[in-house]
Coordinates of C-alpha atoms in Angstrom, one line a residue:
X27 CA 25.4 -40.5 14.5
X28 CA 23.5 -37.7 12.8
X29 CA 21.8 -38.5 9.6
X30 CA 22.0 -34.8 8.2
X31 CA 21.5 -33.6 4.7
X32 CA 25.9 -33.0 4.5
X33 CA 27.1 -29.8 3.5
X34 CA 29.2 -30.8 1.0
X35 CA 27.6 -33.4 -0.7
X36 CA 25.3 -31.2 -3.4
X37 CA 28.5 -28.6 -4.0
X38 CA 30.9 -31.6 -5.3
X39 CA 28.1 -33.5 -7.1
X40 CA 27.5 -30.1 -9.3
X41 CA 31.4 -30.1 -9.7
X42 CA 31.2 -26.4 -7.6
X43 CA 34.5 -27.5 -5.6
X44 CA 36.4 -23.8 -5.5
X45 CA 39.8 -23.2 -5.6
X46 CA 42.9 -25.9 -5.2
X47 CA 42.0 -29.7 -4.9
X48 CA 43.8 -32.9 -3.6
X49 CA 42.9 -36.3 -4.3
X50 CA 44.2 -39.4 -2.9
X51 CA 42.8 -42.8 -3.3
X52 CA 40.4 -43.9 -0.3
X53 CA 39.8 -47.3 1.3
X54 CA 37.3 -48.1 4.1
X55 CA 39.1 -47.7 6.6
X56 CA 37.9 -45.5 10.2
X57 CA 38.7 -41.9 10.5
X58 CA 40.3 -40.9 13.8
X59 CA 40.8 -37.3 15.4
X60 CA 42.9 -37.3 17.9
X61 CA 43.1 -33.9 20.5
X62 CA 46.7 -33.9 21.7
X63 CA 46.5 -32.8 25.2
X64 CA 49.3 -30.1 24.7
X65 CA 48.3 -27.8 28.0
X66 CA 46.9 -24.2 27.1
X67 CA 47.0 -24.8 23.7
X68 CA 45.7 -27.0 20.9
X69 CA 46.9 -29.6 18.5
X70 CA 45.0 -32.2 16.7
X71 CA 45.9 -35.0 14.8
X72 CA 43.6 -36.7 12.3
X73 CA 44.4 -40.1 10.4
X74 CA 42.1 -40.3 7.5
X75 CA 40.4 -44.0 6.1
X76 CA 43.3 -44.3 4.1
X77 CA 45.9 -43.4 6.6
X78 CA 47.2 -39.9 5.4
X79 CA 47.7 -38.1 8.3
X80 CA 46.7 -34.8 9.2
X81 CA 48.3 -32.1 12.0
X82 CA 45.6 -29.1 12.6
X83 CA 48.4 -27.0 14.8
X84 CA 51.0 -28.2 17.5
X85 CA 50.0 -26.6 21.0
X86 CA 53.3 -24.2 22.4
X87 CA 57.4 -24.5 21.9
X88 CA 58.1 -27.1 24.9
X89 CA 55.0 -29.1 23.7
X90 CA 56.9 -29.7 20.5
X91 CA 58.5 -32.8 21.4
X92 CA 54.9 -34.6 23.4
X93 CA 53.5 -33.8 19.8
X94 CA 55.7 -35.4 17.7
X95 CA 56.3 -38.7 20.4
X96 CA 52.7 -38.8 20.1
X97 CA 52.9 -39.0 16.5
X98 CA 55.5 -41.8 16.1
X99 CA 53.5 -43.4 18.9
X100 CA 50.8 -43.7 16.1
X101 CA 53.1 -44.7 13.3
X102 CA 56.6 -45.0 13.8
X103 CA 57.7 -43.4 10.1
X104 CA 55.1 -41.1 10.3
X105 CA 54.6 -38.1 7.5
X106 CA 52.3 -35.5 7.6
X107 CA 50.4 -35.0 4.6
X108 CA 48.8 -31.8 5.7
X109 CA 50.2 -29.5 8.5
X110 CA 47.8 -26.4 9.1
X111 CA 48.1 -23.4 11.1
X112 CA 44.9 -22.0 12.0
X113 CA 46.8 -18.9 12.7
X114 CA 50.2 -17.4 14.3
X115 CA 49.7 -17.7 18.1
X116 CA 52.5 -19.2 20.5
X117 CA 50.0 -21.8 21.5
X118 CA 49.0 -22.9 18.3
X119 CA 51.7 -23.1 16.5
X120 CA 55.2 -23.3 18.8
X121 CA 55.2 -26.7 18.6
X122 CA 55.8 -27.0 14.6
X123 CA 58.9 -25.7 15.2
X124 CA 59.8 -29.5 16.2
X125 CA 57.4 -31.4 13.9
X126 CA 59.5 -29.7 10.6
X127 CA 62.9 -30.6 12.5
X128 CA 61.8 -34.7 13.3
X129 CA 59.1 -35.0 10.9
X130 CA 58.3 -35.3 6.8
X131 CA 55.8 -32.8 5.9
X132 CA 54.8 -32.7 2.5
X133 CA 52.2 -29.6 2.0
X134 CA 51.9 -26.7 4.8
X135 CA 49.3 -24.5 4.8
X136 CA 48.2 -21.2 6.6
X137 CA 46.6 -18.2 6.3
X138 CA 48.8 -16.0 4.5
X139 CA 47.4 -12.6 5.2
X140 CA 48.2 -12.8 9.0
X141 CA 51.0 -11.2 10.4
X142 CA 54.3 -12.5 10.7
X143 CA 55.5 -10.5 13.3
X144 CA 56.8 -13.5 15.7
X145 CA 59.6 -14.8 16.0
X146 CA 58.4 -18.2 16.7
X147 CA 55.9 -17.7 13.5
X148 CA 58.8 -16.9 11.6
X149 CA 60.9 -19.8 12.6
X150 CA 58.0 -21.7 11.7
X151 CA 58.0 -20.1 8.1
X152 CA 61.6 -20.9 7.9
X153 CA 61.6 -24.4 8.6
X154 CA 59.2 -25.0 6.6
X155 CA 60.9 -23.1 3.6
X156 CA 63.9 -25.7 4.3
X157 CA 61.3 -28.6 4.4
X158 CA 60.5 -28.2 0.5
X159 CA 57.2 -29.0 1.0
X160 CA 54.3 -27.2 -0.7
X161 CA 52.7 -24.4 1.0
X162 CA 49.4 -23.1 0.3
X163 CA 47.3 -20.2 1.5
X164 CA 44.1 -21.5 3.7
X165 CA 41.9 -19.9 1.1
X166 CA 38.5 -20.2 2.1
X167 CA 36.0 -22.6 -0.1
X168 CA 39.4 -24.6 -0.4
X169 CA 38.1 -28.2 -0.5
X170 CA 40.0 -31.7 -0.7
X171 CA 39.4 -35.2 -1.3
X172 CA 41.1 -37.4 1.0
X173 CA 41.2 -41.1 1.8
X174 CA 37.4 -41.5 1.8
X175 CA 36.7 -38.3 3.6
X176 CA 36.0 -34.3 2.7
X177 CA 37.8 -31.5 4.1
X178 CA 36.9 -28.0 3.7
X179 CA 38.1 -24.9 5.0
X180 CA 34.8 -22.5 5.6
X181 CA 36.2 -19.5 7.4
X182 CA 34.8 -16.2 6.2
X183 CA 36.3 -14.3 3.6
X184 CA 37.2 -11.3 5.7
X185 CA 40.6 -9.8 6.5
X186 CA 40.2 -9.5 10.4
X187 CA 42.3 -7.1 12.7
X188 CA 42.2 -9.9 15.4
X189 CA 44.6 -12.9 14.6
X190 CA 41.8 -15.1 16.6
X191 CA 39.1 -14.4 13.9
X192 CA 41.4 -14.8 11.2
X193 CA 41.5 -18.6 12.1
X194 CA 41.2 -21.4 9.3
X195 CA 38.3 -22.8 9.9
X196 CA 38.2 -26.6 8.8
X197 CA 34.9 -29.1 8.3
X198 CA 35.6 -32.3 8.0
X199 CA 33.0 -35.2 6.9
X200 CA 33.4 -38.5 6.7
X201 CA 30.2 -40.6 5.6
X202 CA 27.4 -39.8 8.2
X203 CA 29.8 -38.4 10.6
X204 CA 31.0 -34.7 10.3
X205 CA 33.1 -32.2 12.4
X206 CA 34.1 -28.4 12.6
X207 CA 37.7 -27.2 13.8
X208 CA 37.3 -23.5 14.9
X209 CA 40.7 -22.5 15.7
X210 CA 40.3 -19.4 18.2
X211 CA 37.6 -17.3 16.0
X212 CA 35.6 -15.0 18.4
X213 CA 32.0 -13.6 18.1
X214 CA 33.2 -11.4 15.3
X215 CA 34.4 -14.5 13.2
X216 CA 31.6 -16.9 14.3
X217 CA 28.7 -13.8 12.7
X218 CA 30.4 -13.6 9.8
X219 CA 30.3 -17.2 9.5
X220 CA 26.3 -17.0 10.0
X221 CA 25.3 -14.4 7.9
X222 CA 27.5 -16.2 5.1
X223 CA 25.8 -19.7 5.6
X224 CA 29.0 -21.6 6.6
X225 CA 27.5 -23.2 9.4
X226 CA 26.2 -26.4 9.1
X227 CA 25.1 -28.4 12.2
X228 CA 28.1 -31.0 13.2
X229 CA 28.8 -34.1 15.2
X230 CA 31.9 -33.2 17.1
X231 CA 33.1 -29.6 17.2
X232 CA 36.0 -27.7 19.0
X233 CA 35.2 -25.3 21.2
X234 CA 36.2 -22.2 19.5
X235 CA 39.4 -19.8 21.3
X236 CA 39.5 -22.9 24.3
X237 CA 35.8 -21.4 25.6
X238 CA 36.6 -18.1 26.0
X239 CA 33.7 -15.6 27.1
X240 CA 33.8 -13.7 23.8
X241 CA 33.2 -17.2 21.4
X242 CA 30.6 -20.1 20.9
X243 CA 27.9 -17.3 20.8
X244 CA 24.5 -18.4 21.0
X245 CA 23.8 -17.6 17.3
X246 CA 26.7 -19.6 16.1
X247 CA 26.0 -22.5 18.1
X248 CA 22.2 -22.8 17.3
X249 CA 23.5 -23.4 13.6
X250 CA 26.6 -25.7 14.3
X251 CA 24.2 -27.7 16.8
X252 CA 27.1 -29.4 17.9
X253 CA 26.4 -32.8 20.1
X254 CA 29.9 -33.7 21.2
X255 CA 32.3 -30.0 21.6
X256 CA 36.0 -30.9 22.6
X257 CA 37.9 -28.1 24.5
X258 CA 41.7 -27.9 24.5
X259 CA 42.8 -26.0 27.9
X260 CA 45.7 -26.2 30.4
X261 CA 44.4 -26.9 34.1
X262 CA 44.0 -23.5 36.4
X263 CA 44.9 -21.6 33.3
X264 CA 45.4 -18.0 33.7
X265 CA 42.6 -17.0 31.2
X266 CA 39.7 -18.7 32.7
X267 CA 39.3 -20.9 30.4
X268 CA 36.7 -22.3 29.2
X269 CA 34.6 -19.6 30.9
X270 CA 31.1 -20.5 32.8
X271 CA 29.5 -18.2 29.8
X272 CA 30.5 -20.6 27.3
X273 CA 30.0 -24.1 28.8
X274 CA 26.6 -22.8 29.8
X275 CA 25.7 -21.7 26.2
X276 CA 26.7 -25.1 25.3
X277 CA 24.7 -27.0 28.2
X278 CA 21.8 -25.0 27.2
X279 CA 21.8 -26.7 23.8
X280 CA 22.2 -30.1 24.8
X281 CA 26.1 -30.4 24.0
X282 CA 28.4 -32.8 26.2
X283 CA 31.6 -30.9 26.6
X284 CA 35.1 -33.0 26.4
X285 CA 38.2 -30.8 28.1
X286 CA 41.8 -31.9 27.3
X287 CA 42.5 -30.6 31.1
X288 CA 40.1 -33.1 32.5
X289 CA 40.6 -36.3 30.6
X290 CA 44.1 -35.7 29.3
X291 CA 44.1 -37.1 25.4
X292 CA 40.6 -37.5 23.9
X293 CA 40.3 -39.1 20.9
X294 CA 37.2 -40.2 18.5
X295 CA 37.1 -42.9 15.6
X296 CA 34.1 -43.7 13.3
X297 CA 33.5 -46.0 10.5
X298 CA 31.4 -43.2 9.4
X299 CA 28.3 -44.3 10.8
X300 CA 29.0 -44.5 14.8
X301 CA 32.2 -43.1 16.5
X302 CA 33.4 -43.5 20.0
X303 CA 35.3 -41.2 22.1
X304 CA 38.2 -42.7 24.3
X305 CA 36.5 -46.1 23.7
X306 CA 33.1 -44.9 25.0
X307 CA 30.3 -45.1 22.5
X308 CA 29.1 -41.5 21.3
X309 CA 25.4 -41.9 21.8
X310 CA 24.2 -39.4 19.0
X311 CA 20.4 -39.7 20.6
X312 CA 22.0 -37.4 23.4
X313 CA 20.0 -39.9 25.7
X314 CA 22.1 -40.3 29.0
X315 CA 22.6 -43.5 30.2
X316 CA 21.3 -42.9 33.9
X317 CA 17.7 -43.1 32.5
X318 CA 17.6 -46.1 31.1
X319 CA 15.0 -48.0 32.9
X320 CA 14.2 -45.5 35.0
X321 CA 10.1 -44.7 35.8
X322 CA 10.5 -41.7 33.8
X323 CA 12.9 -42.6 31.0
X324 CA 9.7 -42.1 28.3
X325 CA 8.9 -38.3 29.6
X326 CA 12.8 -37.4 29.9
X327 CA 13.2 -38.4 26.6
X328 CA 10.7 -36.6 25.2
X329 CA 11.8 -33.0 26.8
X330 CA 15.1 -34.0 26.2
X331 CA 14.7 -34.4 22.1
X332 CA 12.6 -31.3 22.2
X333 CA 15.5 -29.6 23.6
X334 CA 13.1 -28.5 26.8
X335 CA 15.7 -29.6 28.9
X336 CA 19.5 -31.6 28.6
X337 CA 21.6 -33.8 30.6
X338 CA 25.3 -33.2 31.9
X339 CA 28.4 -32.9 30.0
X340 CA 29.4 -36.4 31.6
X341 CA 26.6 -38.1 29.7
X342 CA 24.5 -38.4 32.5
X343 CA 20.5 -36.8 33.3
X344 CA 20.5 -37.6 37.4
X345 CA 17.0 -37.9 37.4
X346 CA 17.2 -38.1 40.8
X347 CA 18.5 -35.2 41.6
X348 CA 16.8 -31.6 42.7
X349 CA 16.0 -29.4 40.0
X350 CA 17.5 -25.4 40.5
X351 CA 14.6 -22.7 39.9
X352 CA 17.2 -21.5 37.4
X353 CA 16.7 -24.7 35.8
X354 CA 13.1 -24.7 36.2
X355 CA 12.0 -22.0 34.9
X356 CA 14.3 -22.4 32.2
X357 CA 12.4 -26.0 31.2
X358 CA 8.6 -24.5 31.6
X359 CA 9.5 -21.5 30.0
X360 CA 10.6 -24.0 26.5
X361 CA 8.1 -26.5 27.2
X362 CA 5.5 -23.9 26.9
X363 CA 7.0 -21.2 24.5
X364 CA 7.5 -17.9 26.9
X365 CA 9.5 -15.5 25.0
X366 CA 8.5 -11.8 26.2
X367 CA 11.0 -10.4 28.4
X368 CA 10.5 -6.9 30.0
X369 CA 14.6 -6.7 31.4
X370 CA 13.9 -7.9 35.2
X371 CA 17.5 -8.6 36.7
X372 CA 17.6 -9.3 39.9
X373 CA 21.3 -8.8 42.0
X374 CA 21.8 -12.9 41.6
X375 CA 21.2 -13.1 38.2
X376 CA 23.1 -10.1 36.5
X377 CA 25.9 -12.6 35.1
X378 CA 23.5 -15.7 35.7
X379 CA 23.6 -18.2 32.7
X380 CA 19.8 -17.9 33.0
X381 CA 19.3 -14.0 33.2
X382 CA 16.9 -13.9 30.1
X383 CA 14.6 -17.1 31.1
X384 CA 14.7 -15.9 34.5
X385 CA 13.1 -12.5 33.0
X386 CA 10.9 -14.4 30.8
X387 CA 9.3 -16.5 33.7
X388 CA 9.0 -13.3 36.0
X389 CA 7.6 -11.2 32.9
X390 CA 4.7 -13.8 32.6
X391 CA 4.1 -14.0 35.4
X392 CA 5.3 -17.1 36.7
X393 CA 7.4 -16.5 39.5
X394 CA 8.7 -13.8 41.6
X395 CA 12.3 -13.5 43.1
X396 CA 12.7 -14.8 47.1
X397 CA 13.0 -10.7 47.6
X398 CA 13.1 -7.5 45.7
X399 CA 16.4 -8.0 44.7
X400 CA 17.3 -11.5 45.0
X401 CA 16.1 -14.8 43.0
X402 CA 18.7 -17.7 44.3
X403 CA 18.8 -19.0 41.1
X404 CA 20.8 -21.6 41.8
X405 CA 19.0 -22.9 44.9
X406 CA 16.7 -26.4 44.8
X407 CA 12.9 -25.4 43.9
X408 CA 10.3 -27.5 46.8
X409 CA 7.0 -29.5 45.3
X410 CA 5.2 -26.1 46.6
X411 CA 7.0 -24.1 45.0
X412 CA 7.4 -25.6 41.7
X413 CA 3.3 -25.8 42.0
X414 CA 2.7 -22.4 42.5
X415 CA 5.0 -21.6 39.7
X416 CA 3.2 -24.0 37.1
X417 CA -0.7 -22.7 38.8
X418 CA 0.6 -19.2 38.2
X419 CA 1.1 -20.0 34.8
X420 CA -2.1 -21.6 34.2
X421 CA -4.0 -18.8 36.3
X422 CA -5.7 -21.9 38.2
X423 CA -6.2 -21.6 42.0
X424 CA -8.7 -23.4 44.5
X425 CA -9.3 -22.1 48.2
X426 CA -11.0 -25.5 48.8
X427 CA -8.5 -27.7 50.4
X428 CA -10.2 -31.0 50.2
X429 CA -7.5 -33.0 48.1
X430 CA -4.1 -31.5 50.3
X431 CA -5.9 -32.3 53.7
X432 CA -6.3 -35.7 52.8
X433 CA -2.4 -36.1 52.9
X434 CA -1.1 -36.5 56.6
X435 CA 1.5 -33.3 55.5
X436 CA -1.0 -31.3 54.2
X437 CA -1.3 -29.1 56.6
X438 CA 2.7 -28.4 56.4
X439 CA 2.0 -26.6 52.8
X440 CA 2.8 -22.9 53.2
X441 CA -0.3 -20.5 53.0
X442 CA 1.2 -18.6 49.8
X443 CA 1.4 -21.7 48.2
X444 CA -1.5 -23.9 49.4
X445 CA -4.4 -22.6 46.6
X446 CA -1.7 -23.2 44.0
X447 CA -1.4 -26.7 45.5
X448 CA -4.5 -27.9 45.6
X449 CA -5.3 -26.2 42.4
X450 CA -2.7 -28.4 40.7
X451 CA -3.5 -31.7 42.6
X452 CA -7.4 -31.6 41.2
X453 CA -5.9 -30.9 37.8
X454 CA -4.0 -34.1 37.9
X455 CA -0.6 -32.4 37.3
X456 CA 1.3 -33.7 40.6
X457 CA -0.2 -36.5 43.3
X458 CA 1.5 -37.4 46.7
X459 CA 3.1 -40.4 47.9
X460 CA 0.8 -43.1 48.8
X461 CA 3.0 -45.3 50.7
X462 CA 2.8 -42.8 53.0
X463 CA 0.0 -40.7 52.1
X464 CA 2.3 -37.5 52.3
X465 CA 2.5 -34.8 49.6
X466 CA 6.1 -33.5 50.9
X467 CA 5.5 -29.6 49.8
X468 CA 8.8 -28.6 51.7
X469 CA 11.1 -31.6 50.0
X470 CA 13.0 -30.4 46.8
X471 CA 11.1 -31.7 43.4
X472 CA 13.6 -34.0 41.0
X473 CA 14.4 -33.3 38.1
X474 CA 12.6 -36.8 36.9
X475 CA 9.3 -35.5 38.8
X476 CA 9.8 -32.0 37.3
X477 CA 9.9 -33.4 33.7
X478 CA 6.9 -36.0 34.3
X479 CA 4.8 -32.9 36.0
X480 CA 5.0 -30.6 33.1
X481 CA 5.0 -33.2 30.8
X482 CA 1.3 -33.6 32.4
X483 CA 0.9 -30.1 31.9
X484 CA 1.3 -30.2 28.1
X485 CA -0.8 -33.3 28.1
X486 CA -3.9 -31.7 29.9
X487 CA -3.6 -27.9 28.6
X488 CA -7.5 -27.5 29.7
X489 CA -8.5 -29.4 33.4
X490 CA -12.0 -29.8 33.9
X491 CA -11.6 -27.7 37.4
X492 CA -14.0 -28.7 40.1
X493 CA -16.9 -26.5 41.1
X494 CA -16.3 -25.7 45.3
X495 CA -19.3 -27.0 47.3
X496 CA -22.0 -24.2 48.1
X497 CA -21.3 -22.3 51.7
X498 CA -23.5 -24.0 54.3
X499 CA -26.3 -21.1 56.0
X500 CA -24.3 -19.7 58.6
X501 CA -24.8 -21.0 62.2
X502 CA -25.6 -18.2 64.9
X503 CA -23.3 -19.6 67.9
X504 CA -25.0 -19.3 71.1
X505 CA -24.2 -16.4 73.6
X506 CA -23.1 -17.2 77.0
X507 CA -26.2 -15.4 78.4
X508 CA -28.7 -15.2 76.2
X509 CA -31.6 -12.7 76.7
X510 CA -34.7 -14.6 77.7
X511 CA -37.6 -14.6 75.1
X512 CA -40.3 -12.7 76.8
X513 CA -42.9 -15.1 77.9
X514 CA -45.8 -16.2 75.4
X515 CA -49.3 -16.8 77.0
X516 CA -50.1 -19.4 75.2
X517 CA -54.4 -19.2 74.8
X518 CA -55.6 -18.5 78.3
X519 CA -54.3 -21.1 79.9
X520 CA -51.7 -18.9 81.8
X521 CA -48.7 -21.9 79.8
X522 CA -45.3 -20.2 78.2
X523 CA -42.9 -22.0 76.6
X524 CA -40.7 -22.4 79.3
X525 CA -43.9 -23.4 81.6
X526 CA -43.3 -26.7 82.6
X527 CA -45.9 -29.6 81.9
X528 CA -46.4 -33.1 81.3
X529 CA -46.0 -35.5 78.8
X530 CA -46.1 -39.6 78.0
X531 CA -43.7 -41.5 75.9
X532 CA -46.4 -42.2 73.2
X533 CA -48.4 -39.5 73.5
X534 CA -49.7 -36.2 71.7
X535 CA -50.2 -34.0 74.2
X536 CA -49.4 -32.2 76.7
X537 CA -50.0 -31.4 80.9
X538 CA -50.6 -29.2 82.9
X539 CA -50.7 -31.1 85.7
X540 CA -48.7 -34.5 86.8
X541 CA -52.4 -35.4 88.2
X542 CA -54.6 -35.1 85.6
X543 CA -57.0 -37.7 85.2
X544 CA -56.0 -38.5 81.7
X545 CA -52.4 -39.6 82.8
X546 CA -53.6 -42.1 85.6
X547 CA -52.7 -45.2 83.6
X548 CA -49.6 -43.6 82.2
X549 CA -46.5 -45.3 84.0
X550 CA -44.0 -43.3 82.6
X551 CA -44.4 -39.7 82.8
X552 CA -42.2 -37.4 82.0
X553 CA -41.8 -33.3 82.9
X554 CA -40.3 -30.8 80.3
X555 CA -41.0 -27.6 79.2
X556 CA -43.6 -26.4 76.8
X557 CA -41.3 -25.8 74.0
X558 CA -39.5 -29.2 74.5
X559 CA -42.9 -31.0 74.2
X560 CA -43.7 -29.2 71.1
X561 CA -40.2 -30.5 69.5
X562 CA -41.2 -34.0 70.6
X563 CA -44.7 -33.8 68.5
X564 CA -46.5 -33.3 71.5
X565 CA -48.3 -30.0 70.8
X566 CA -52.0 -30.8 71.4
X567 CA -53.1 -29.0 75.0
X568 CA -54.9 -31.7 77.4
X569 CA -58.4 -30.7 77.2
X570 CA -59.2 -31.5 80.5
X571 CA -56.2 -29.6 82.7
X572 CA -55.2 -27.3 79.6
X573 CA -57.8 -24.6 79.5

């Protein structure tokens, strides 16, 4: 996993461990977390090195029993050490109702300024008033020692009108390995959390309020960073959930997304040092597994680590695939640090998970929409295409076609794109096939030949551009009737140019007559005009029938 500098580790070394602490003895043991899949909802069990066991919430009523089989399914005389409520909604805390009635827990704890307006949160209260466990406030900067790990509730230290942001928050580390329960805070919670410096960048997170539009802001996850985010939902929920805004803002930063509605019970264990997730080893490297071996595995690897551009929640890159222009511009707008944005929105992109970098790209002058008011964001970008784009960029163009006519498809290559092409091909930045000599302009670029093209891009910020060969002296075409010269007297021997005379193969002059004495040995003797003889070399006038 991770190798971070932990959170927690320089706080309890200086002895700063705030408010109530519980300390069992550890072993080493794994750590499991285990998200119950509980519908709409959320419930998550975790079973510490040393085996106390841990219940973050219990999903809704009827998921009660599921829970607590699931539990007894882990250890047949299960007790909970800790039972928290991250706060008092139905779907987060029904199911506790059951866990008091068929289980042991010894300490409950909860955020005591909420409301208790519920009837189900009050049952909940009441049961575990009968329990006789202990029952704590979720103070925040509360902090335990348990079985080898450290648990710490980070939520800010606000009294929120909203139930959701007045979630208990929970980080949990255990060696190398660290995660963040969220509960269902919402952009209000997650600034707050910011601003205070509660946010450290995690392993495995849960998606905060089961992806809602209004959580995992940008801001909170660039400090939480989290590489594996585990969503609780119920399939063809009501709500939406998790929302395209969300999952987007956590494809854009590299994130693979688990959902409970997708892959039923998903559960991780680590020693602390690696982890798996439903058996599957959590690559930390964020390297998908389709690119292993694969002609561009070096260059994908690269963007991918720079965080220019990430694979899919399922682990894999499809380096095969076609790129989207949403996607593309996304990529050369990181790989080459555009930033300005001037608000361009086109009608396609007003709730586009790329509305900003689509502005950036057109702002700089990149790109330009497929009309006024449309960009098709979401449509596969062509070889051309992505050319012109990356030539635009680099304010390179050549109207000398030499290198795209030597391909066999050349001449398919639109005209607003075929400068930009050859532009980029005598840079070095793309080449053609050459098993069959074809550039393909029209096919859709891959996302492998997207990555290795920029990639060349970066590597070659300055291309020696060729200089175009000088314009040959124009040619005068012939007319279909041209105007005779007049005729030229040439000395006063009565010849023109077009005057017909004489001449011999090896000879340097020229007749006047077929029978002149000079040409009686001649054998071959040929009749042109004056001006043809001249072009041959044969300008000298006979000075015997030339006079």
């Amino acid at each position: 996993m991770k190798f971070k500098q932990k959170f927690l580790s320089s706080v309890i070394a200086l002895g700063l461990v705030t408010s109530s602490m519980f300390i069992s003895n550890a072993n080493s043991q794994q750590l499991e977390v285990h998200h119950i899949d509980v519908g709409q909802g959320e419930s998550i069990y975790i079973e510490l090195p040393d085996g106390s066991d841990i219940l973050i919430d219990a999903g809704k009523s009827n998921y009660g029993s599921t829970i607590v089989n699931y539990l007894k399914g882990q250890e047949k005389d299960i007790d909970i050490e800790y039972l928290i409520a991250t706060h008092p909604d139905a779907d987060h805390i029904g199911g506790m109702q059951e866990v008091f009635k068929q289980l042991n827990v010894k300490n409950f704890i909860y955020p005591k300024d909420a409301p208790h307006d519920t009837k189900t949160w009050q049952n909940v209260l009441s049961l575990a008033d009968a329990e006789g466990c202990t029952i704590k406030d979720s103070t925040p900067g509360t902090t335990f020692n348990i079985g080898g790990a450290t648990m710490k509730f980070i939520q800010p230290t606000v009294d929120y009108s909203d139930n959701n942001d007045d979630s208990v928050v929970t980080y949990l580390e255990y060696k190398d390995v660290n995660f963040m329960f969220t509960g269902d805070i919402e952009a209000d919670a997650e600034k707050d959390m910011v601003a205070q410096n509660l946010v450290t960048d995690v392993d495995f997170m849960t998606v905060p309020h089961h992806g809602s539009k209004g959580s995992s802001t940008e801001e909170f996850l660039a400090k939480a960073k989290p590489e594996h985010a585990i969503v609780s939902v119920g399939a063809d929920n009501s709500y939406g959930h998790p929302t395209a805004d969300a999952l987007n803002r956590y494809n854009a930063i590299g994130s693979k997304v688990y959902r409970t509605d997708q892959l039923g019970d998903i559960v991780v264990k680590t020693d602390g040092n690696t982890a798996t997730i439903n058996g599957n080893n959590a690559d930390a490297s964020r390297m998908p597994g389709d690119i292993v071996g694969h002609w561009a595995e070096s260059q994908i690897k690269d963007f991918i680590d720079k965080g220019y551009l990430n694979g899919y929640p399922d682990g894999t890159f499809k380096p095969q695939a076609s790129i989207t222009r949403a996607e593309f511009v996304k990529t050369l707008n990181k790989a080459f640090g555009l930033t300005s944005k001037s608000g361009k929105v086109f009608d396609d992109t007003v709730w586009h998970w790329a509305k900003d970098e689509i502005d950036i790209a057109v702002t700089n002058g990149v790109c330009q929409g497929t009309s006024a008011i449309t960009f098709e964001p979401d449509a596969p970008i062509t070889r051309e295409a992505a050319a012109k784009m990356i030539a635009n960029y680099k304010k390179i163009s050549d109207t000398y076609h030499d290198k795209i006519n030597r391909y066999n498809d050349g001449s398919q290559t639109a005209n607003w794109a075929i400068n930009e092409v050859e532009a980029i091909l005598e840079a070095g930045y793309m080449n053609g096939y050459s098993d069959t000599n074809t550039f393909k302009p029209k096919n859709n670029i891959t996302r492998a030949e997207a990555v290795v093209t920029l990639g060349r891009v970066i590597a070659n910020p300055n291309p020696v551009m060729p200089e175009p060969p000088a314009p040959a002296e124009p040619v005068t075409p012939p007319t279909t009737n041209p105007t005779p010269n007049p005729p030229t007297n040439i000395g006063g021997s009565g010849l023109t140019d077009s005057s017909t005379v004489y001449v011999t193969p090896s000879g340097k002059s020229y007749h006047k007559t077929k029978s002149c004495s000079t040409l009686k040995r001649s054998k071959v003797i040929n009749a042109v005009t004056l001006a043809q003889a001249k072009a041959q070399g044969k300008s000298d006038p006979c000075n015997i029938c030339v006079k």
